[in-house]
Amino acid sequence: MTKTPTLAVWKFTSCDGCQLTLLDCEDELLTLAGRLRITHFVEASSVMEPGPYDVSLVEGSITTQEELHRITEIREQSRILVAIGACATHGGIQALRNFADVTEFTSVVYASPEHIATLATSTPISAHVPVDFELRGCPIDRRQLLDTLCAFLAGRSPDIPNTSVCTECKRRGTTCVTVAEGIPCLGPVTQAGCGALCPAYHRGCFGCFGPMANPNIHALLPILRVNGMDTGDIDRVFATYAAAAPGFANRSGDESS
Ligand code: SF4
Ligand code: SF4
Ligand code: SF4
């Protein structure tokens, strides 16, 4: 009899939103549970089985010494390791610390900062261990999550686009909010995958899926400025969800050239 593949879900520094996306696959969850045995998922069960695991979904960024050790152990226990969400793929919102003094942050936020043991940076999982696949977004998209799990079950590569959010606007017939309403939008440089969610609700994309492959940020900056963003606004929007992604973090070089 063929052994049912096992799935483990892990949390590092994060808000749990990406793990909840798995629970949000309501209609498909029972079918999935019939094809995969979920053997470690603290968010959903108190029963934890030891590894090894066929697939590990890893949420969150590495921000403490303890997490550094733990991700190495999880990698050793996992045949396939998938980083899920902006925290795990780009350091997340907490990667803002990478541009500041963490000691100063902790002294402002905590009454007793001497009890805080944290690293100076927030880094993606791939900065520490080999990652087999990355799912973008804050949170991830449930259709992409399901496709990725089905792909690994079927022994094929996940069918995930690396084009821009603009291509998804065109595909769903959404009128461009920048062209029609003058709303600044990072869609032209952000990786597709959300189905152009924000433009569909008359909002500009703020880049939560991180940079697409070879983003032309230099071409986008004057358009953002024409539509009302000053340097501070541009700095903030590029540093919000994917602050640690070189494609967005190296933006200052584009602007000065
Ligand atoms: S990527 Fe967003 S939703 Fe997912 S864990 Fe990080 S903060 Fe939460
Ligand atoms: S709304 Fe944004 S993502 Fe959509 S086409 Fe316009 S610039 Fe591109
Ligand atoms: S449109 Fe942009 S900000 Fe909105 S969900 Fe998609 S990638 Fe994220």
Coordinates of C-alpha atoms and ligand atoms in Angstrom, one line a residue:
M1 CA 0.0 0.0 0.0
T2 CA 1.3 3.5 -0.9
K3 CA 2.1 5.6 2.1
T4 CA 0.0 8.8 2.4
P5 CA 2.3 11.9 2.1
T6 CA 2.6 13.9 5.3
L7 CA 2.3 17.7 5.6
A8 CA 3.7 19.9 8.4
V9 CA 3.0 23.6 9.0
W10 CA 5.4 25.7 10.9
K11 CA 5.3 29.2 12.3
F12 CA 8.2 31.7 12.7
T13 CA 7.9 35.4 13.3
S14 CA 4.5 36.2 11.7
C15 CA 0.8 36.9 12.3
D16 CA -0.6 33.4 11.5
G17 CA -2.5 34.8 8.5
C18 CA -0.9 32.6 6.0
Q19 CA -1.5 29.5 8.0
L20 CA -5.2 30.5 8.3
T21 CA -5.3 30.5 4.5
L22 CA -4.9 26.8 4.6
L23 CA -7.8 26.5 7.0
D24 CA -9.7 28.9 4.7
C25 CA -9.6 26.3 1.9
E26 CA -12.9 25.1 3.4
D27 CA -14.4 23.4 0.3
E28 CA -11.2 21.6 -0.6
L29 CA -9.8 20.8 2.9
L30 CA -11.5 17.5 3.3
T31 CA -10.4 16.3 -0.1
L32 CA -6.9 17.6 0.7
A33 CA -6.9 15.8 4.0
G34 CA -7.7 12.6 2.1
R35 CA -4.6 13.0 0.0
L36 CA -2.2 14.4 2.6
R37 CA -1.9 13.5 6.3
I38 CA -1.4 16.7 8.3
T39 CA 0.9 15.5 11.0
H40 CA 2.1 18.8 12.5
F41 CA -0.1 22.0 12.5
V42 CA -0.1 23.7 15.9
E43 CA -2.7 26.2 14.7
A44 CA -5.2 23.5 14.0
S45 CA -4.4 20.5 16.2
S46 CA -2.8 19.6 19.5
V47 CA -1.6 16.2 18.1
M48 CA 1.9 16.5 16.8
E49 CA 3.7 13.7 15.1
P50 CA 7.5 13.5 14.7
G51 CA 9.1 13.9 11.3
P52 CA 10.3 13.3 8.7
Y53 CA 7.7 15.1 6.7
D54 CA 7.0 15.1 2.9
V55 CA 6.0 18.7 2.6
S56 CA 6.6 21.5 5.1
L57 CA 4.9 24.9 4.8
V58 CA 6.9 27.5 6.6
E59 CA 5.3 30.8 7.6
G60 CA 7.2 33.7 9.1
S61 CA 10.7 35.3 9.0
I62 CA 13.8 34.5 11.0
T63 CA 14.2 37.1 13.7
T64 CA 15.6 35.3 16.8
Q65 CA 18.5 33.0 17.5
E66 CA 16.1 30.2 18.5
E67 CA 14.4 30.5 15.0
L68 CA 17.8 30.1 13.4
H69 CA 18.3 26.7 15.0
R70 CA 14.7 25.6 14.5
I71 CA 14.6 26.3 10.7
T72 CA 17.8 24.1 10.3
E73 CA 16.1 21.2 12.1
I74 CA 12.9 21.6 10.1
R75 CA 14.9 21.6 6.8
E76 CA 16.5 18.4 7.8
Q77 CA 13.1 16.8 8.5
S78 CA 11.4 18.0 5.3
R79 CA 11.6 16.5 1.8
I80 CA 10.0 19.6 0.3
L81 CA 10.1 22.9 2.0
V82 CA 7.7 25.7 0.8
A83 CA 8.1 29.2 2.3
I84 CA 4.6 30.9 2.5
G85 CA 3.9 34.6 2.6
A86 CA 5.7 37.9 2.6
C87 CA 7.3 37.2 6.0
A88 CA 8.8 33.9 4.9
T89 CA 9.8 35.0 1.4
H90 CA 10.9 38.6 2.0
G91 CA 11.2 39.2 5.8
G92 CA 7.8 40.8 6.0
I93 CA 6.7 44.0 7.6
Q94 CA 9.2 43.2 10.4
A95 CA 12.1 43.6 8.0
L96 CA 11.7 47.3 8.5
R97 CA 14.1 46.7 11.4
N98 CA 16.8 46.0 8.8
F99 CA 17.0 49.7 8.1
A100 CA 17.0 50.9 11.8
D101 CA 18.5 50.3 15.2
V102 CA 16.7 47.4 16.8
T103 CA 17.9 48.4 20.3
E104 CA 16.2 51.8 19.8
F105 CA 13.0 50.1 18.6
T106 CA 12.8 47.8 21.6
S107 CA 13.5 50.6 24.1
V108 CA 10.5 52.5 22.7
V109 CA 8.1 49.6 22.4
Y110 CA 8.8 47.5 25.5
A111 CA 8.7 48.5 29.2
S112 CA 11.5 46.1 30.0
P113 CA 13.6 45.8 26.8
E114 CA 16.3 43.9 28.6
H115 CA 14.1 40.8 28.4
I116 CA 13.9 41.0 24.6
A117 CA 16.3 38.6 22.8
T118 CA 16.1 39.3 19.0
L119 CA 18.3 39.5 16.0
A120 CA 19.1 42.8 14.4
T121 CA 17.4 41.8 11.1
S122 CA 14.4 39.9 9.9
T123 CA 15.3 37.6 7.0
P124 CA 13.5 35.3 4.6
I125 CA 13.7 31.5 5.1
S126 CA 15.9 31.2 2.0
A127 CA 18.6 33.3 3.6
H128 CA 19.3 30.4 6.0
V129 CA 18.3 27.1 4.4
P130 CA 17.5 25.8 0.8
V131 CA 13.8 26.5 -0.1
D132 CA 12.1 24.3 -2.7
F133 CA 9.4 26.8 -3.5
E134 CA 8.1 30.2 -2.5
L135 CA 4.5 31.4 -2.3
R136 CA 4.1 35.2 -2.3
G137 CA 1.6 37.5 -0.7
C138 CA 0.4 38.9 2.6
P139 CA -1.4 36.6 3.1
I140 CA -0.8 34.0 0.4
D141 CA -3.5 33.3 -2.2
R142 CA -5.6 30.1 -1.4
R143 CA -5.8 29.1 -5.1
Q144 CA -2.0 29.2 -5.3
L145 CA -1.6 27.3 -2.1
L146 CA -3.9 24.5 -3.4
D147 CA -2.2 24.4 -6.8
T148 CA 1.2 24.1 -5.1
L149 CA 0.1 21.2 -2.8
C150 CA -1.6 19.5 -5.8
A151 CA 1.6 20.0 -7.9
F152 CA 3.8 18.3 -5.3
L153 CA 1.3 15.5 -4.9
A154 CA 1.3 15.0 -8.6
G155 CA 5.1 15.3 -8.9
R156 CA 4.9 18.4 -11.2
S157 CA 6.1 22.0 -10.8
P158 CA 3.6 24.5 -9.4
D159 CA 1.9 26.6 -12.0
I160 CA 2.6 30.0 -10.5
P161 CA 3.1 33.1 -12.7
N162 CA 6.0 35.5 -12.3
T163 CA 4.5 38.3 -14.4
S164 CA 3.1 41.6 -13.0
V165 CA -0.2 42.3 -11.3
C166 CA -1.1 44.4 -14.5
T167 CA -1.5 41.2 -16.4
E168 CA -4.2 40.1 -14.0
C169 CA -6.0 43.4 -14.3
K170 CA -6.2 42.8 -18.1
R171 CA -7.3 39.2 -17.7
R172 CA -10.2 40.0 -15.3
G173 CA -11.1 43.2 -17.3
T174 CA -10.4 45.6 -14.5
T175 CA -10.0 49.2 -15.6
C176 CA -6.5 50.5 -14.6
V177 CA -6.9 52.7 -11.5
T178 CA -3.8 54.7 -12.4
V179 CA -4.9 55.5 -16.0
A180 CA -8.6 56.1 -15.2
E181 CA -8.4 57.6 -11.7
G182 CA -4.8 58.8 -11.1
I183 CA -4.3 56.4 -8.2
P184 CA -0.7 55.4 -7.6
C185 CA -0.2 51.6 -8.1
L186 CA 2.8 49.3 -7.7
G187 CA 1.1 46.7 -9.9
P188 CA 3.5 47.1 -12.8
V189 CA 6.5 45.9 -10.7
T190 CA 4.7 43.5 -8.4
Q191 CA 4.4 39.8 -8.9
A192 CA 1.0 38.5 -10.0
G193 CA -0.9 35.9 -8.0
C194 CA -3.6 37.7 -6.1
G195 CA -5.9 38.1 -9.1
A196 CA -5.4 42.0 -9.0
L197 CA -7.4 42.1 -5.9
C198 CA -6.8 45.8 -4.9
P199 CA -7.4 47.4 -8.3
A200 CA -10.6 45.4 -8.5
Y201 CA -11.7 47.5 -5.5
H202 CA -10.4 50.8 -6.9
R203 CA -7.2 50.7 -4.8
G204 CA -3.7 50.8 -6.0
C205 CA -1.5 47.8 -5.4
F206 CA 0.9 48.3 -2.6
G207 CA 3.2 45.4 -3.5
C208 CA 2.4 42.7 -1.0
F209 CA 3.4 39.9 -3.4
G210 CA 6.9 41.5 -3.7
P211 CA 8.9 42.3 -6.8
M212 CA 8.1 40.4 -10.0
A213 CA 11.0 39.0 -12.1
N214 CA 13.1 41.9 -13.5
P215 CA 10.9 44.8 -12.3
N216 CA 11.4 48.1 -14.2
I217 CA 11.1 50.3 -11.1
H218 CA 13.0 53.1 -12.9
A219 CA 10.1 53.5 -15.3
L220 CA 7.4 53.4 -12.6
L221 CA 8.8 56.1 -10.3
P222 CA 7.8 59.2 -12.4
I223 CA 4.3 57.8 -12.7
L224 CA 4.0 57.4 -9.0
R225 CA 5.2 61.0 -8.5
V226 CA 2.7 62.3 -11.1
N227 CA 0.0 60.6 -9.2
G228 CA 0.9 62.3 -5.9
M229 CA 3.5 60.3 -4.2
D230 CA 6.5 62.2 -2.8
T231 CA 9.8 60.5 -1.9
G232 CA 8.7 59.7 1.6
D233 CA 5.5 58.0 0.3
I234 CA 7.5 56.0 -2.3
D235 CA 10.1 54.9 0.3
R236 CA 7.3 53.7 2.6
V237 CA 5.3 51.8 0.0
F238 CA 8.3 50.0 -1.3
A239 CA 9.5 49.1 2.2
T240 CA 6.2 47.9 3.6
Y241 CA 5.7 44.2 2.7
A242 CA 8.9 43.2 0.9
A243 CA 11.5 45.4 2.5
A244 CA 14.2 42.7 2.4
A245 CA 13.6 41.9 -1.3
P246 CA 16.5 43.3 -3.3
G247 CA 14.2 44.2 -6.2
F248 CA 12.4 46.7 -4.0
A249 CA 15.2 47.6 -1.5
N250 CA 17.6 48.7 -4.2
R251 CA 15.1 51.2 -5.5
S252 CA 17.1 54.2 -4.4
G253 CA 19.6 53.4 -7.1
D254 CA 16.9 53.6 -9.7
E255 CA 15.7 57.0 -8.5
S256 CA 19.1 58.7 -8.5
S257 CA 20.0 57.5 -12.0
Ligands
SF4_1 S1 2.8 37.3 5.2 FE1 1.3 38.6 6.0 S2 -0.5 37.2 6.5 FE2 1.4 35.9 6.2 S3 2.2 35.7 8.2 FE3 3.3 37.4 7.3 S4 2.1 39.2 8.0 FE4 0.8 37.4 8.3
SF4_2 S1 -4.4 49.2 -11.8 FE1 -2.3 48.8 -11.3 S2 -2.0 46.7 -11.6 FE2 -3.9 47.2 -12.7 S3 -3.2 47.7 -14.8 FE3 -3.2 49.6 -13.6 S4 -1.1 49.9 -12.9 FE4 -1.4 47.7 -13.5
SF4_3 S1 -3.0 44.0 -5.7 FE1 -1.0 44.2 -4.8 S2 -1.3 44.8 -2.7 FE2 -3.3 44.0 -3.5 S3 -3.3 41.9 -2.9 FE3 -2.5 42.0 -5.0 S4 -0.2 42.1 -4.7 FE4 -1.2 42.5 -2.7

